[in-house]
Amino acid sequence: MNHQRSVLGSAVIYGLAALVTIVSVYPFLFAVSTSLKTGSALFDPSLWTRGASLANYASLLAGAEQPFLRHVLNSVVVSVAVVALSLALGVTAAYALGRISFKGRGLLLGSILAVSMFPQVAVLAGMFELIRALGLYNRAIGLVLPYLIFTLPFTVWVLTTFMKQLPKELEEAAIMDGCGPLRIIWQVFMPLLWPALVSTGLLAFIAAWNEFLFALTFVLDNNERTVPVSISLISGASLYDIPWGKIMAASVLVTLPLIALVLVFQRKIVSGLTAGAVKG
């Protein structure tokens, strides 16, 4: 009887896992299928069709309408800069919030998390004035500052939770050896923080890579645009022509790097997020 229940339970779990996988993967497969279709084949509802073509990819990469590869490079530069700053600032802030006791620490940590809950529209006007005052308007690199608004709070929160779990003995031994705070962070704690750094860094990269509102508002120069805005501006031959093939081709191209990063770092992502969720 117990064996039958075990078999039934396993079957239900595998069935649910298969269902979740299909629901998650099917939209991407449909996007790949659509990107390989041209002309009237776009109206074919089947997932795979005869006469698959790479014409949409070739037209997109040729840059006849807009410099798509330049937009991809802009997104890479901005996203990498956001991740680097988020982790550098997040680690130092997490050390102060996680290892040093001071009055109002809990309130400060809660305030940092609350900042990430504000909608982008609420800070759009003020951020626009700040960007212009700093001379960063209409420049791709200027997007790094507003992107930190929603990547830094999450990074600080996760790294602080992870930092609290590190053994006190390591820090005490480093202090006895004459290490200062910065040396403790970079030489003692950093080797232990890699799972948390990878998970938070990847989530920050995805958030910066996919951001649309700030990129649309703060950058008007076509050569300085990022990928999400670039995809939204893909146009057809006429006003009523929506080039779904090119749009899906662009979507596939910008999604593949994220999939590759997740597959490469999946073990560290899981260990980092679960380790940071065990204690508080």
CSV table of C-alpha atoms in Angstrom, one decimal:
chain,number,residue,atom,x,y,z
A,1,MET,CA,0.0,0.0,0.0
A,2,ASN,CA,2.8,2.4,0.9
A,3,HIS,CA,4.6,1.5,-2.2
A,4,GLN,CA,1.6,2.3,-4.3
A,5,ARG,CA,1.2,5.7,-2.6
A,6,SER,CA,4.9,6.4,-3.2
A,7,VAL,CA,4.5,5.6,-6.9
A,8,LEU,CA,1.4,7.7,-7.2
A,9,GLY,CA,3.0,10.6,-5.4
A,10,SER,CA,6.1,10.4,-7.7
A,11,ALA,CA,3.8,10.3,-10.7
A,12,VAL,CA,1.9,13.4,-9.6
A,13,ILE,CA,5.2,15.3,-8.9
A,14,TYR,CA,6.7,14.4,-12.2
A,15,GLY,CA,3.4,15.2,-14.0
A,16,LEU,CA,3.2,18.7,-12.3
A,17,ALA,CA,6.9,19.3,-13.1
A,18,ALA,CA,6.3,18.4,-16.8
A,19,LEU,CA,3.3,20.7,-16.9
A,20,VAL,CA,5.3,23.6,-15.4
A,21,THR,CA,8.1,22.9,-17.9
A,22,ILE,CA,5.8,22.9,-20.9
A,23,VAL,CA,4.0,26.1,-19.8
A,24,SER,CA,7.3,27.8,-19.2
A,25,VAL,CA,9.1,26.7,-22.3
A,26,TYR,CA,6.3,26.8,-24.9
A,27,PRO,CA,6.2,30.6,-25.3
A,28,PHE,CA,9.9,30.6,-26.0
A,29,LEU,CA,9.6,27.8,-28.5
A,30,PHE,CA,6.7,29.7,-30.2
A,31,ALA,CA,8.9,32.8,-30.4
A,32,VAL,CA,11.7,30.7,-32.1
A,33,SER,CA,9.1,29.2,-34.5
A,34,THR,CA,7.7,32.6,-35.4
A,35,SER,CA,11.1,34.1,-35.9
A,36,LEU,CA,11.8,31.5,-38.6
A,37,LYS,CA,8.6,32.3,-40.5
A,38,THR,CA,8.2,34.9,-43.3
A,39,GLY,CA,5.3,36.2,-45.4
A,40,SER,CA,2.0,34.3,-45.1
A,41,ALA,CA,3.7,31.6,-43.0
A,42,LEU,CA,3.4,33.9,-40.0
A,43,PHE,CA,-0.3,33.2,-40.0
A,44,ASP,CA,0.3,29.4,-39.7
A,45,PRO,CA,-0.7,28.4,-36.1
A,46,SER,CA,1.5,25.3,-36.1
A,47,LEU,CA,4.6,25.3,-34.0
A,48,TRP,CA,6.9,24.2,-36.9
A,49,THR,CA,6.3,24.9,-40.5
A,50,ARG,CA,8.0,24.1,-43.8
A,51,GLY,CA,10.3,26.6,-45.4
A,52,ALA,CA,11.9,27.9,-42.2
A,53,SER,CA,14.2,30.8,-42.9
A,54,LEU,CA,16.8,32.9,-41.2
A,55,ALA,CA,15.8,35.9,-43.2
A,56,ASN,CA,14.5,37.8,-40.1
A,57,TYR,CA,17.7,37.3,-38.2
A,58,ALA,CA,19.8,38.3,-41.3
A,59,SER,CA,17.7,41.5,-41.8
A,60,LEU,CA,17.9,42.3,-38.1
A,61,LEU,CA,21.7,41.9,-37.8
A,62,ALA,CA,22.3,43.7,-41.1
A,63,GLY,CA,21.2,46.9,-39.3
A,64,ALA,CA,19.3,48.3,-42.3
A,65,GLU,CA,16.6,49.9,-40.2
A,66,GLN,CA,18.4,50.4,-36.9
A,67,PRO,CA,21.8,49.4,-35.4
A,68,PHE,CA,20.6,46.4,-33.4
A,69,LEU,CA,24.1,45.1,-32.6
A,70,ARG,CA,25.0,48.6,-31.2
A,71,HIS,CA,21.9,48.4,-29.0
A,72,VAL,CA,22.9,45.0,-27.7
A,73,LEU,CA,26.4,46.4,-26.9
A,74,ASN,CA,24.8,49.3,-25.0
A,75,SER,CA,22.7,46.9,-23.0
A,76,VAL,CA,25.7,44.7,-22.2
A,77,VAL,CA,27.8,47.7,-21.0
A,78,VAL,CA,24.9,49.2,-18.9
A,79,SER,CA,24.0,45.8,-17.4
A,80,VAL,CA,27.5,44.9,-16.5
A,81,ALA,CA,28.2,48.3,-14.9
A,82,VAL,CA,25.0,48.0,-12.9
A,83,VAL,CA,25.9,44.6,-11.6
A,84,ALA,CA,29.5,45.7,-10.7
A,85,LEU,CA,28.3,48.8,-8.8
A,86,SER,CA,25.4,46.9,-7.1
A,87,LEU,CA,27.7,44.2,-5.9
A,88,ALA,CA,30.5,46.5,-4.8
A,89,LEU,CA,28.1,48.8,-2.9
A,90,GLY,CA,25.9,45.9,-1.7
A,91,VAL,CA,28.8,44.0,-0.1
A,92,THR,CA,30.1,46.9,1.9
A,93,ALA,CA,26.5,47.9,3.0
A,94,ALA,CA,25.8,44.3,3.8
A,95,TYR,CA,28.8,44.1,6.0
A,96,ALA,CA,27.7,47.1,8.0
A,97,LEU,CA,24.1,46.0,8.3
A,98,GLY,CA,24.9,42.3,8.9
A,99,ARG,CA,28.0,42.4,11.1
A,100,ILE,CA,27.9,45.7,13.0
A,101,SER,CA,25.2,46.4,15.7
A,102,PHE,CA,24.0,49.9,15.8
A,103,LYS,CA,20.7,51.7,16.7
A,104,GLY,CA,18.2,51.7,14.0
A,105,ARG,CA,19.7,49.0,11.9
A,106,GLY,CA,16.4,47.1,11.4
A,107,LEU,CA,14.7,50.4,10.4
A,108,LEU,CA,17.4,51.2,7.9
A,109,LEU,CA,17.3,47.8,6.4
A,110,GLY,CA,13.5,48.0,6.1
A,111,SER,CA,13.8,51.4,4.5
A,112,ILE,CA,16.2,50.1,1.9
A,113,LEU,CA,13.8,47.3,1.0
A,114,ALA,CA,10.9,49.7,0.9
A,115,VAL,CA,12.7,51.9,-1.7
A,116,SER,CA,12.5,49.0,-4.2
A,117,MET,CA,8.7,48.9,-3.8
A,118,PHE,CA,8.2,52.4,-5.3
A,119,PRO,CA,6.9,52.3,-8.9
A,120,GLN,CA,9.2,53.7,-11.5
A,121,VAL,CA,6.7,56.3,-12.5
A,122,ALA,CA,6.8,57.8,-9.0
A,123,VAL,CA,10.5,58.7,-9.3
A,124,LEU,CA,10.6,59.4,-13.0
A,125,ALA,CA,10.3,63.2,-12.9
A,126,GLY,CA,12.9,63.6,-10.1
A,127,MET,CA,15.3,61.2,-11.7
A,128,PHE,CA,14.9,63.0,-15.1
A,129,GLU,CA,16.0,66.3,-13.5
A,130,LEU,CA,18.9,64.5,-11.8
A,131,ILE,CA,20.1,62.9,-15.0
A,132,ARG,CA,20.0,66.2,-16.8
A,133,ALA,CA,21.8,68.0,-14.0
A,134,LEU,CA,24.6,65.4,-14.1
A,135,GLY,CA,25.0,65.7,-17.9
A,136,LEU,CA,23.9,62.1,-18.4
A,137,TYR,CA,20.8,62.7,-20.4
A,138,ASN,CA,20.7,60.9,-23.8
A,139,ARG,CA,23.6,58.7,-23.0
A,140,ALA,CA,23.4,55.0,-22.5
A,141,ILE,CA,25.8,54.9,-19.6
A,142,GLY,CA,23.6,57.4,-17.8
A,143,LEU,CA,21.1,54.6,-17.3
A,144,VAL,CA,23.3,53.0,-14.7
A,145,LEU,CA,22.3,55.5,-12.0
A,146,PRO,CA,18.5,55.0,-12.3
A,147,TYR,CA,18.9,51.3,-12.6
A,148,LEU,CA,20.6,51.1,-9.2
A,149,ILE,CA,17.3,52.2,-7.7
A,150,PHE,CA,15.8,48.8,-8.1
A,151,THR,CA,18.9,46.6,-8.2
A,152,LEU,CA,20.8,47.9,-5.2
A,153,PRO,CA,18.0,47.4,-2.5
A,154,PHE,CA,17.5,43.7,-3.4
A,155,THR,CA,21.3,43.1,-3.5
A,156,VAL,CA,21.8,44.7,-0.1
A,157,TRP,CA,18.9,42.7,1.4
A,158,VAL,CA,20.1,39.3,0.1
A,159,LEU,CA,23.7,39.9,0.9
A,160,THR,CA,22.9,41.2,4.4
A,161,THR,CA,20.9,38.0,5.2
A,162,PHE,CA,23.8,35.9,3.9
A,163,MET,CA,26.4,37.9,5.7
A,164,LYS,CA,24.7,37.4,9.1
A,165,GLN,CA,25.2,33.6,8.7
A,166,LEU,CA,29.0,33.8,8.4
A,167,PRO,CA,30.9,32.5,11.5
A,168,LYS,CA,32.0,35.2,13.9
A,169,GLU,CA,35.2,33.3,14.6
A,170,LEU,CA,36.4,34.1,11.1
A,171,GLU,CA,36.0,37.8,11.7
A,172,GLU,CA,37.5,37.7,15.2
A,173,ALA,CA,40.5,35.8,13.9
A,174,ALA,CA,41.0,38.4,11.1
A,175,ILE,CA,40.7,41.3,13.6
A,176,MET,CA,43.3,39.6,15.8
A,177,ASP,CA,45.6,39.5,12.8
A,178,GLY,CA,45.3,43.2,12.3
A,179,CYS,CA,42.8,43.2,9.4
A,180,GLY,CA,40.6,46.2,8.9
A,181,PRO,CA,37.0,46.2,7.6
A,182,LEU,CA,37.8,46.3,3.9
A,183,ARG,CA,40.4,43.6,4.2
A,184,ILE,CA,38.0,41.4,6.1
A,185,ILE,CA,35.3,41.9,3.4
A,186,TRP,CA,37.5,41.3,0.4
A,187,GLN,CA,39.9,38.6,1.7
A,188,VAL,CA,37.9,36.8,4.3
A,189,PHE,CA,34.2,37.0,3.4
A,190,MET,CA,34.3,37.3,-0.4
A,191,PRO,CA,35.4,33.7,-1.0
A,192,LEU,CA,32.3,32.6,1.1
A,193,LEU,CA,29.9,35.0,-0.6
A,194,TRP,CA,30.2,33.7,-4.1
A,195,PRO,CA,26.9,31.8,-4.3
A,196,ALA,CA,25.1,34.9,-3.0
A,197,LEU,CA,27.0,37.2,-5.3
A,198,VAL,CA,26.3,35.1,-8.4
A,199,SER,CA,22.5,34.9,-7.6
A,200,THR,CA,22.1,38.6,-6.8
A,201,GLY,CA,24.4,39.6,-9.6
A,202,LEU,CA,22.4,37.6,-12.2
A,203,LEU,CA,19.1,38.9,-11.0
A,204,ALA,CA,20.4,42.5,-11.1
A,205,PHE,CA,21.7,41.8,-14.7
A,206,ILE,CA,18.3,40.5,-15.8
A,207,ALA,CA,16.5,43.5,-14.3
A,208,ALA,CA,18.9,46.0,-16.0
A,209,TRP,CA,18.8,44.0,-19.3
A,210,ASN,CA,15.0,44.1,-19.5
A,211,GLU,CA,14.3,47.6,-18.2
A,212,PHE,CA,12.2,49.7,-20.5
A,213,LEU,CA,10.7,52.8,-19.0
A,214,PHE,CA,13.9,54.6,-17.9
A,215,ALA,CA,15.6,53.6,-21.1
A,216,LEU,CA,12.8,55.0,-23.2
A,217,THR,CA,12.6,58.3,-21.2
A,218,PHE,CA,16.3,59.2,-20.7
A,219,VAL,CA,17.7,58.2,-24.1
A,220,LEU,CA,16.5,59.6,-27.4
A,221,ASP,CA,19.6,59.1,-29.5
A,222,ASN,CA,19.1,56.0,-31.6
A,223,ASN,CA,22.7,55.0,-31.3
A,224,GLU,CA,22.5,55.1,-27.5
A,225,ARG,CA,19.3,53.0,-27.1
A,226,THR,CA,19.2,49.7,-25.3
A,227,VAL,CA,17.7,46.4,-26.5
A,228,PRO,CA,14.1,46.6,-25.0
A,229,VAL,CA,13.5,50.0,-26.6
A,230,SER,CA,15.2,48.8,-29.8
A,231,ILE,CA,12.7,45.9,-30.1
A,232,SER,CA,9.7,48.2,-29.4
A,233,LEU,CA,10.8,50.4,-32.3
A,234,ILE,CA,11.0,47.7,-35.0
A,235,SER,CA,8.5,48.7,-37.7
A,236,GLY,CA,7.1,47.2,-40.8
A,237,ALA,CA,6.9,48.3,-44.4
A,238,SER,CA,3.7,50.3,-43.7
A,239,LEU,CA,1.8,51.8,-40.7
A,240,TYR,CA,-0.4,48.7,-40.3
A,241,ASP,CA,2.3,46.1,-40.9
A,242,ILE,CA,3.6,44.6,-37.7
A,243,PRO,CA,6.8,42.6,-38.4
A,244,TRP,CA,6.3,39.8,-35.9
A,245,GLY,CA,9.0,37.7,-37.5
A,246,LYS,CA,11.7,40.4,-36.8
A,247,ILE,CA,10.3,41.2,-33.3
A,248,MET,CA,10.4,37.5,-32.4
A,249,ALA,CA,13.9,37.1,-33.8
A,250,ALA,CA,15.1,40.1,-31.7
A,251,SER,CA,13.4,38.6,-28.6
A,252,VAL,CA,15.1,35.3,-29.1
A,253,LEU,CA,18.5,36.9,-29.6
A,254,VAL,CA,18.3,38.9,-26.4
A,255,THR,CA,16.9,36.0,-24.4
A,256,LEU,CA,19.6,33.5,-25.3
A,257,PRO,CA,22.3,35.2,-23.2
A,258,LEU,CA,20.1,35.1,-20.1
A,259,ILE,CA,19.3,31.5,-20.6
A,260,ALA,CA,23.0,30.7,-21.0
A,261,LEU,CA,23.9,32.6,-17.8
A,262,VAL,CA,21.3,30.8,-15.9
A,263,LEU,CA,22.4,27.4,-17.1
A,264,VAL,CA,26.1,28.1,-16.4
A,265,PHE,CA,25.5,29.4,-12.9
A,266,GLN,CA,22.3,27.5,-11.9
A,267,ARG,CA,24.0,25.6,-9.0
A,268,LYS,CA,25.4,28.8,-7.4
A,269,ILE,CA,22.0,30.6,-8.0
A,270,VAL,CA,20.1,27.9,-6.1
A,271,SER,CA,22.6,27.6,-3.3
A,272,GLY,CA,22.9,31.4,-3.0
A,273,LEU,CA,19.1,32.0,-2.8
A,274,THR,CA,18.4,29.1,-0.4
A,275,ALA,CA,21.3,29.9,1.9
A,276,GLY,CA,20.1,33.5,2.1
A,277,ALA,CA,16.6,32.3,3.0
A,278,VAL,CA,17.4,29.9,5.8
A,279,LYS,CA,17.9,32.4,8.6
A,280,GLY,CA,17.1,36.1,9.1
